């Protein structure tokens, strides 16, 4: 299993509340600012992007997007920065939820965890009702944005896969930081 999962464990320690509580728009902005990332509104970016300017790390986001899309896109960009994908002088990275490239997928995973933390899925798991439909309904009810049903289903599927992978790793390492 790749290093993305080790990184997730790092972020759980470094980023208070990460993968334990859902992050709102303000939670994400606060987290970014605590980590010396400059957060700017910009109407010309599709959802969000991350880049360096001089020696500052910058994240730009489009303020006209529903909260769920905001969490996924800014969370995705914080993922890029946290994972070291954003380098000085490189092109801005834009949130792309459906790309197959490893860095896009890995950043996407971080965005998903800000949106639907493992603690939510852990509760379903404990109640014996962890399945795609439960995740879908859980997320749709209070965290639904402009993302179409079919895409939301794809995101929920990815989320379930991540949960199961993390659970396997934590079981093997005799840790349970999910609880
Ligand atoms: Zn990206």
PDB file of N, CA and C in Angstrom, residues 1 165-175:
ATOM      1  N   UNK A   1       0.848  -1.209   0.000  1.00  0.00           N
ATOM      2  CA  UNK A   1       0.000   0.000   0.000  1.00  0.00           C
ATOM      3  C   UNK A   1       0.873   1.246   0.000  1.00  0.00           C
ATOM      4  N   UNK A 165      -9.269   0.560   2.836  1.00  0.00           N
ATOM      5  CA  UNK A 165      -7.808   0.452   2.781  1.00  0.00           C
ATOM      6  C   UNK A 165      -7.188   0.937   4.087  1.00  0.00           C
ATOM      7  N   UNK A 166      -7.674   2.070   4.592  1.00  0.00           N
ATOM      8  CA  UNK A 166      -7.140   2.614   5.853  1.00  0.00           C
ATOM      9  C   UNK A 166      -7.398   1.649   7.003  1.00  0.00           C
ATOM     10  N   UNK A 167      -8.586   1.068   6.983  1.00  0.00           N
ATOM     11  CA  UNK A 167      -8.964   0.143   8.056  1.00  0.00           C
ATOM     12  C   UNK A 167      -8.031  -1.068   8.071  1.00  0.00           C
ATOM     13  N   UNK A 168      -7.747  -1.593   6.858  1.00  0.00           N
ATOM     14  CA  UNK A 168      -6.846  -2.738   6.748  1.00  0.00           C
ATOM     15  C   UNK A 168      -5.462  -2.397   7.292  1.00  0.00           C
ATOM     16  N   UNK A 169      -4.953  -1.221   6.906  1.00  0.00           N
ATOM     17  CA  UNK A 169      -3.611  -0.820   7.324  1.00  0.00           C
ATOM     18  C   UNK A 169      -3.567  -0.624   8.837  1.00  0.00           C
ATOM     19  N   UNK A 170      -4.598   0.029   9.376  1.00  0.00           N
ATOM     20  CA  UNK A 170      -4.603   0.295  10.813  1.00  0.00           C
ATOM     21  C   UNK A 170      -4.708  -1.000  11.603  1.00  0.00           C
ATOM     22  N   UNK A 171      -5.476  -1.953  11.058  1.00  0.00           N
ATOM     23  CA  UNK A 171      -5.612  -3.241  11.734  1.00  0.00           C
ATOM     24  C   UNK A 171      -4.255  -3.943  11.758  1.00  0.00           C
ATOM     25  N   UNK A 172      -3.564  -3.916  10.624  1.00  0.00           N
ATOM     26  CA  UNK A 172      -2.271  -4.586  10.531  1.00  0.00           C
ATOM     27  C   UNK A 172      -1.221  -3.943  11.420  1.00  0.00           C
ATOM     28  N   UNK A 173      -1.353  -2.640  11.653  1.00  0.00           N
ATOM     29  CA  UNK A 173      -0.343  -1.987  12.478  1.00  0.00           C
ATOM     30  C   UNK A 173      -0.827  -1.844  13.925  1.00  0.00           C
ATOM     31  N   UNK A 174      -1.945  -2.529  14.248  1.00  0.00           N
ATOM     32  CA  UNK A 174      -2.500  -2.527  15.602  1.00  0.00           C
ATOM     33  C   UNK A 174      -2.782  -1.134  16.135  1.00  0.00           C
ATOM     34  N   UNK A 175      -3.192  -0.273  15.238  1.00  0.00           N
ATOM     35  CA  UNK A 175      -3.564   1.086  15.643  1.00  0.00           C
ATOM     36  C   UNK A 175      -5.055   1.213  15.417  1.00  0.00           C
TER      37      UNK A 175
END
